[in-house]
mmCIF file of C-alpha atoms in Angstrom:
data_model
loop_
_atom_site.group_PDB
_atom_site.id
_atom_site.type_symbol
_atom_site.label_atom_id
_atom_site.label_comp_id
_atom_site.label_asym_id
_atom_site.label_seq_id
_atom_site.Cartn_x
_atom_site.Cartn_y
_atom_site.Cartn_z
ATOM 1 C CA UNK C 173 -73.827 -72.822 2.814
ATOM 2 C CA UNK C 174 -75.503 -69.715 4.121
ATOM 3 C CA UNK C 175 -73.744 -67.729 6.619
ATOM 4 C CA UNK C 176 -77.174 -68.178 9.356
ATOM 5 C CA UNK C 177 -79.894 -70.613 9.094
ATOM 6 C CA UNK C 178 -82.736 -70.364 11.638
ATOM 7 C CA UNK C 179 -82.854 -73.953 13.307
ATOM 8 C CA UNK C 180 -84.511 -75.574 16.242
ATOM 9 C CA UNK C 181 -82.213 -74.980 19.793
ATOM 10 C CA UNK C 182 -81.551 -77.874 21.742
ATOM 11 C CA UNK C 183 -80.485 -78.163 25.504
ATOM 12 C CA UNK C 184 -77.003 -78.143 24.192
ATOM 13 C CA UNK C 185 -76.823 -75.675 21.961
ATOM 14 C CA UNK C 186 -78.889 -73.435 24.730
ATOM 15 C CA UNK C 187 -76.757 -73.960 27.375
ATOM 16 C CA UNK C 188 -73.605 -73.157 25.084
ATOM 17 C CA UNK C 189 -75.466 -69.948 23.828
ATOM 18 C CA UNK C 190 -76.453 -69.309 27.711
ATOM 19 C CA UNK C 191 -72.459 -69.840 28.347
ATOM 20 C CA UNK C 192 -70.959 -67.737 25.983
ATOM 21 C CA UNK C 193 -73.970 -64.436 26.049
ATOM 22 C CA UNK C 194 -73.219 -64.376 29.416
ATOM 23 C CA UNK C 195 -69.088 -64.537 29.239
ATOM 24 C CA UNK C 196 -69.530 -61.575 26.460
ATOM 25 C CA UNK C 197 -72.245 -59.410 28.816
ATOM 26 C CA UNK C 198 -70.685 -60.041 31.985
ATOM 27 C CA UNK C 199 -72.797 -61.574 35.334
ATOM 28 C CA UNK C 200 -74.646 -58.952 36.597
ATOM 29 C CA UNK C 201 -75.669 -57.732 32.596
ATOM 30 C CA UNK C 202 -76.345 -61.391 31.815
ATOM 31 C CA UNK C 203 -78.772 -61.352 35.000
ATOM 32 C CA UNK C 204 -80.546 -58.292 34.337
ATOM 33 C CA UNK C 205 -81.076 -58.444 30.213
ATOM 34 C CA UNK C 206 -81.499 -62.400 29.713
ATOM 35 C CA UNK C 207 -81.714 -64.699 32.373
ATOM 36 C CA UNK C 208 -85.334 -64.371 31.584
ATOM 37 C CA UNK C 209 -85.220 -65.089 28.056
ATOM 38 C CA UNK C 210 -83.071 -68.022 28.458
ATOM 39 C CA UNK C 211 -85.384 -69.183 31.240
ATOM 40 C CA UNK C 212 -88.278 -68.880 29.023
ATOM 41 C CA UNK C 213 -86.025 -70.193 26.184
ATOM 42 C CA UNK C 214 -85.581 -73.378 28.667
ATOM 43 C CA UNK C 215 -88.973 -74.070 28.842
ATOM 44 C CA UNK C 216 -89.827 -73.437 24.891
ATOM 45 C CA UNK C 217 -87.796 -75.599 22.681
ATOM 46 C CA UNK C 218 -90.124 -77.555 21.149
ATOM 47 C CA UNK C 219 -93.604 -76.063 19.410
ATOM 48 C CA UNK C 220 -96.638 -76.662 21.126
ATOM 49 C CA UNK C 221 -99.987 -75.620 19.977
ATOM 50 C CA UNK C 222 -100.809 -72.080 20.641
ATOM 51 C CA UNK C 223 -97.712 -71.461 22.437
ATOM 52 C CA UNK C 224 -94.529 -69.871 20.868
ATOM 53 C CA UNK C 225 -91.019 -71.387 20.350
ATOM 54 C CA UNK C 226 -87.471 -70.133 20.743
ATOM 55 C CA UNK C 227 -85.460 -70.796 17.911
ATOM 56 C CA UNK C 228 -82.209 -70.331 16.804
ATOM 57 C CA UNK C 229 -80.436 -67.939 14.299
ATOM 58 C CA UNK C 230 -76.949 -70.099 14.101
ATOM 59 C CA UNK C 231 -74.276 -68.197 12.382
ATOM 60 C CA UNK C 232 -72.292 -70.939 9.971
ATOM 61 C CA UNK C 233 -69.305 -69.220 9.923
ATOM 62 C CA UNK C 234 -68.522 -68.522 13.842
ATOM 63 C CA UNK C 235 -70.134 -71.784 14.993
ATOM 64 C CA UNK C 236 -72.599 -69.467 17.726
ATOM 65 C CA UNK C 237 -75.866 -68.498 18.331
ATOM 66 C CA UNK C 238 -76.381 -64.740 17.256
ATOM 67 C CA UNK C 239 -79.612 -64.329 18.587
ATOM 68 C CA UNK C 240 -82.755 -65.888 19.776
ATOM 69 C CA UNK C 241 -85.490 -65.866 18.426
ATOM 70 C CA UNK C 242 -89.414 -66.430 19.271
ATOM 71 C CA UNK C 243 -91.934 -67.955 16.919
ATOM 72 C CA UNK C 244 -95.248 -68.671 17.456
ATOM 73 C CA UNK C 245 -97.545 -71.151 15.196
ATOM 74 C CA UNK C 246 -101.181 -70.700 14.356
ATOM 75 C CA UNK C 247 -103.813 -72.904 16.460
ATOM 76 C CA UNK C 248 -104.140 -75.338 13.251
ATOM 77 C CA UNK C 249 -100.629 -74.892 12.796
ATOM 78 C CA UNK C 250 -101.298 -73.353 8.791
ATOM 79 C CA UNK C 251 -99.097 -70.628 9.332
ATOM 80 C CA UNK C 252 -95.700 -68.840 11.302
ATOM 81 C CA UNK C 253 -95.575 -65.698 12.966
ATOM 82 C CA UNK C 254 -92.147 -64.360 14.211
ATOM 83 C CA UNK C 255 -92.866 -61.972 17.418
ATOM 84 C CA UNK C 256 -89.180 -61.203 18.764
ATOM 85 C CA UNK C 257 -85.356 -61.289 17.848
ATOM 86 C CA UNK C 258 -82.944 -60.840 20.450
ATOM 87 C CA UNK C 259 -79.468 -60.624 19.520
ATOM 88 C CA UNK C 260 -76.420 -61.467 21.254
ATOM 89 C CA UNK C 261 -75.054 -59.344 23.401
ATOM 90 C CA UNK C 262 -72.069 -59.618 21.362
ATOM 91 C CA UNK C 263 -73.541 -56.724 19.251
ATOM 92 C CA UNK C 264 -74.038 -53.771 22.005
ATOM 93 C CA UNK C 265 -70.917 -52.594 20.817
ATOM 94 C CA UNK C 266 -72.831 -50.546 18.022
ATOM 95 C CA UNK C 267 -70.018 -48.831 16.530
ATOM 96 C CA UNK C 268 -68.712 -51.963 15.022
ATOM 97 C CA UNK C 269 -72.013 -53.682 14.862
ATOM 98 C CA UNK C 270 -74.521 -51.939 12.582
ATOM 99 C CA UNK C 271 -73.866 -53.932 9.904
ATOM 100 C CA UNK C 272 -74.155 -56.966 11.837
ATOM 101 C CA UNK C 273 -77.242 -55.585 13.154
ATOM 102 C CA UNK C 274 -78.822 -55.399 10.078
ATOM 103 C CA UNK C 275 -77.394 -58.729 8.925
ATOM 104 C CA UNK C 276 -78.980 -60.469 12.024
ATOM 105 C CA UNK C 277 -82.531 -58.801 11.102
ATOM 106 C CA UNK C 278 -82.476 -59.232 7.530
ATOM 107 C CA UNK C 279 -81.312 -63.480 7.877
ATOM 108 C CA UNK C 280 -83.756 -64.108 10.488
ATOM 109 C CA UNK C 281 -86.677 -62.269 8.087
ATOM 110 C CA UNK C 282 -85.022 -64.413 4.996
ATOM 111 C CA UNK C 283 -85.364 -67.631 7.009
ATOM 112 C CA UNK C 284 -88.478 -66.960 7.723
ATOM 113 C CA UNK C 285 -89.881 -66.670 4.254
ATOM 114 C CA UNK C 286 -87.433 -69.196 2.576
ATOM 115 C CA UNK C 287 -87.725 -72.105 5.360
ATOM 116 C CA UNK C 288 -91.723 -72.917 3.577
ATOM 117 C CA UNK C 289 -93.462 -74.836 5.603
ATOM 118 C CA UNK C 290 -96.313 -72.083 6.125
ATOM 119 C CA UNK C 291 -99.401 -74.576 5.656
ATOM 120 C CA UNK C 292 -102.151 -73.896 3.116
ATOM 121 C CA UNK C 293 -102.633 -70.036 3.823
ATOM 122 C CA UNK C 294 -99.073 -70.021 2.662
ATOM 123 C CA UNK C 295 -98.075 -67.162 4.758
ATOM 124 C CA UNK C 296 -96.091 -65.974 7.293
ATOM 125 C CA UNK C 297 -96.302 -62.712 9.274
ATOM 126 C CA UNK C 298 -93.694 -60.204 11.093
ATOM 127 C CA UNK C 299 -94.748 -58.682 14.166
ATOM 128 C CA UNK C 300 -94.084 -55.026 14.704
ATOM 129 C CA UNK C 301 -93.580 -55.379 18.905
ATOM 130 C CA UNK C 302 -92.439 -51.550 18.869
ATOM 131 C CA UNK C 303 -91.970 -48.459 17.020
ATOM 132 C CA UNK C 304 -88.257 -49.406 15.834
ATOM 133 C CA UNK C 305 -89.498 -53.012 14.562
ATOM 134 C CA UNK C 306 -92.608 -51.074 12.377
ATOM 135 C CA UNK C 307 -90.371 -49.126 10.711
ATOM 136 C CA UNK C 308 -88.347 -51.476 9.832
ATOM 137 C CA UNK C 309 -91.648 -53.421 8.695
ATOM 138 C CA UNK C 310 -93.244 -50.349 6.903
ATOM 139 C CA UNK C 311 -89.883 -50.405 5.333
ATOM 140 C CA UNK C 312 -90.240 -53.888 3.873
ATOM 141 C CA UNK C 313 -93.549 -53.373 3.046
ATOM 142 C CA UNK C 314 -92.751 -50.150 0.803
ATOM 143 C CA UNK C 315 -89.993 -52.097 -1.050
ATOM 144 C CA UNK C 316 -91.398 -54.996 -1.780
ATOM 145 C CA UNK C 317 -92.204 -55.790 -5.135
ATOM 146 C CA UNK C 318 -91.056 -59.654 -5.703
ATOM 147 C CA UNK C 319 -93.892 -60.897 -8.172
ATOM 148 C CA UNK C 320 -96.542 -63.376 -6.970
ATOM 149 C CA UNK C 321 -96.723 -62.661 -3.805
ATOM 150 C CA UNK C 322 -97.629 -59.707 -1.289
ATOM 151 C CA UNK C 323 -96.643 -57.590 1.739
ATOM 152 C CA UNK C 324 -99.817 -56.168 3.732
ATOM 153 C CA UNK C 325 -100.114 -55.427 7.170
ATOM 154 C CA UNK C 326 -102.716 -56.978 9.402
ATOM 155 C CA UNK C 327 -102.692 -54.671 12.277
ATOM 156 C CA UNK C 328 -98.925 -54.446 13.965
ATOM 157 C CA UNK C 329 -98.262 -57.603 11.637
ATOM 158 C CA UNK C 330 -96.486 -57.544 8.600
ATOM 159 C CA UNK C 331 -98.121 -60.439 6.179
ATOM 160 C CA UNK C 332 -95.821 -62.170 3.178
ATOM 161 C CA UNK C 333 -98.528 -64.180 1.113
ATOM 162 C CA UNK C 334 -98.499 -65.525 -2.535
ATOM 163 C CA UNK C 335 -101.088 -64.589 -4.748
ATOM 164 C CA UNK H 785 -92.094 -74.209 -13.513
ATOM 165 C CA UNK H 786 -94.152 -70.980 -14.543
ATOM 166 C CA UNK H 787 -94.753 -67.896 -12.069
ATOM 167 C CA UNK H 788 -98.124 -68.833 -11.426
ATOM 168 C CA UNK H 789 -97.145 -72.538 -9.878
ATOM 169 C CA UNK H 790 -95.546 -71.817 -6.796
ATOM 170 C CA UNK H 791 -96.410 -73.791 -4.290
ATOM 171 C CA UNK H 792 -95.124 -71.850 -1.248
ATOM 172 C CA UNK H 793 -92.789 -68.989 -0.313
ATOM 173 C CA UNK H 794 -89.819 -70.610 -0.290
ATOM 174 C CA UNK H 795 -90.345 -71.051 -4.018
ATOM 175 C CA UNK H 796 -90.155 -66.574 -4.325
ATOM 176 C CA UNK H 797 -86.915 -65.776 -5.997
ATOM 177 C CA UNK H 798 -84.415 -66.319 -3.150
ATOM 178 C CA UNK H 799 -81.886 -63.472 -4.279
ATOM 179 C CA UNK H 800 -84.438 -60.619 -4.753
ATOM 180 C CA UNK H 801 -86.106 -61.611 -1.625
ATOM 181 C CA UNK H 802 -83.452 -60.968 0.335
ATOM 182 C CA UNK H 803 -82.452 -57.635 -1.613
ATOM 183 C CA UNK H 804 -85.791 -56.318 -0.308
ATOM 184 C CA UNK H 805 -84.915 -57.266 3.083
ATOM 185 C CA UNK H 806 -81.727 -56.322 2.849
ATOM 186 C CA UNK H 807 -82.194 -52.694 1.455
ATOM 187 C CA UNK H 808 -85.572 -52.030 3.892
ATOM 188 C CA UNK H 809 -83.598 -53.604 7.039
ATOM 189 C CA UNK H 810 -81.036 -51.046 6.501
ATOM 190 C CA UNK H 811 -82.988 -48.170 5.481
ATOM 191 C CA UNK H 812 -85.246 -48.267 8.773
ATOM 192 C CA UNK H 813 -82.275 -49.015 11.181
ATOM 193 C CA UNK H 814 -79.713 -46.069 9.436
ATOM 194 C CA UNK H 815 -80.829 -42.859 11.414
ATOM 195 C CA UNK H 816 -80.636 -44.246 14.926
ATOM 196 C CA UNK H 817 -78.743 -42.845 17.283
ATOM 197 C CA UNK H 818 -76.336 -45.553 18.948
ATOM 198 C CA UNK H 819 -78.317 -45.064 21.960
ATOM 199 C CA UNK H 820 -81.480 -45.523 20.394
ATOM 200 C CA UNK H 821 -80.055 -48.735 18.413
ATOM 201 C CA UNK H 822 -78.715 -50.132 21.422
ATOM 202 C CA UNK H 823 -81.923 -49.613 23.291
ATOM 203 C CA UNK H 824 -83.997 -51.658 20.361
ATOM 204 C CA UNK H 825 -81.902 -54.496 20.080
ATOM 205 C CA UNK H 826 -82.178 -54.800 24.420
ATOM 206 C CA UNK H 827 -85.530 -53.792 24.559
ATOM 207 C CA UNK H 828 -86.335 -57.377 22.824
ATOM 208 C CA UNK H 829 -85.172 -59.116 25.892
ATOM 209 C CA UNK H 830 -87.478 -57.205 28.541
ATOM 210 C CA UNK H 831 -90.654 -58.062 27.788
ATOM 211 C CA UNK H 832 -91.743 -61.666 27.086
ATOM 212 C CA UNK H 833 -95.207 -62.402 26.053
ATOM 213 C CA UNK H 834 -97.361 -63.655 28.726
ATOM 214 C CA UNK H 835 -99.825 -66.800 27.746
ATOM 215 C CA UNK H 836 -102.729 -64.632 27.548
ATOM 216 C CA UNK H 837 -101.301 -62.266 24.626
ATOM 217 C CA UNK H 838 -99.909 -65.500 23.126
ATOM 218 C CA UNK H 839 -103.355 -66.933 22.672
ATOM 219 C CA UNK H 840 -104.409 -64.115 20.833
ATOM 220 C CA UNK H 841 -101.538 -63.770 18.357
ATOM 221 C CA UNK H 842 -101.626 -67.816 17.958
#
């Protein structure tokens, strides 16, 4: 079994993430950095048309939620765009987290692409929200050489297609 | 199956796929500052899309 797997949150597993994000950041962090996400998150757990969802980026091993994350779906539902990941607060502690960091980026990406499901365009697109996520798209995009498919932005999104 | 019948992206070669990501994850994150790697992974949190932008990007 992987160590994540990007799956669907329930009220459960919310409210436990909820619990345990704000145990790590403490009240009055919790309050400032996520009781909106989570409040959003609330309202978003199942995909509606033209609206995005918050999913889940489970880590197998620790039995938590590492981070949230928001997908959105095309109108005719053909194809997934991921806009956001927000990790855990578990991982401000940067000294000890980069490689975490970069784990939590790189498995939400993976699930991304590997989950299917993208519908007859057969695509699936990263959004660069800010300067740090483009790089780390332009990155991708400069490295990527996997054969039959393609990496090309659309604007601030990063497209993965097959030939 | 040959290269040219793949049906979807979860059929790309799983391992290189995520060597790719892997490598260009950590190449684009490995000169920030704490500070400035701190502030990205928060800065996620701040600013939810509003329905309007939503519609646009759906």
């Amino acid at each position: 079994m992987s160590k994540y797997a990007l799956v669907p949150f329930t009220s459960e597993s919310l409210l436990e993430a909820r619990k345990r994000w704000e145990a790590i950041a403490g009240e009055d962090a919790f309050d400032l950095e996520f009781s909106g996400v989570f409040d959003w998150a609330g309202t978003h757990l199942q995909h509606t048309d033209g609206d995005s969802v918050a999913s889940n980026l489970w880590n197998n091993d620790a039995l938590h939620t590492d981070a949230i994350v928001e997908v959105v779906s095309s109108r005719k539902g053909s194809m997934s765009k991921l806009l956001k990941i927000i990790p855990s607060p578990e991982f401000w502690d940067i000294n000890n987290s980069r490689e975490s960091i970069v784990d939590i980026y790189t498995e939400t990406f993976f699930n991304m692409i590997s989950s299917g499901g993208f519908g007859q365009q057969r695509k699936v697109k990263l959004y660069g929200r800010d300067d740090d996520m483009m790089s780390i798209l332009r990155s991708i995009h400069s490295n990527w050489a996997i054969a039959n498919s393609n990496a090309e932005f659309e604007g601030r999104f990063l497209a993965i297609s097959l030939n | 199956m040959s290269e040219t019948s793949y049906l979807n992206l979860a059929s790309l070669p799983r391992d290189e796929v995520y060597g790719v990501l892997k490598k260009s994850v950590a190449e684009a994150l490995k000169d920030l500052t704490n500070d400035q790697l701190l502030a990205f992974i928060k800065r996620a949190a701040q600013d939810l899309l509003t329905q309007d932008s939503l519609k646009k990007v759906a």
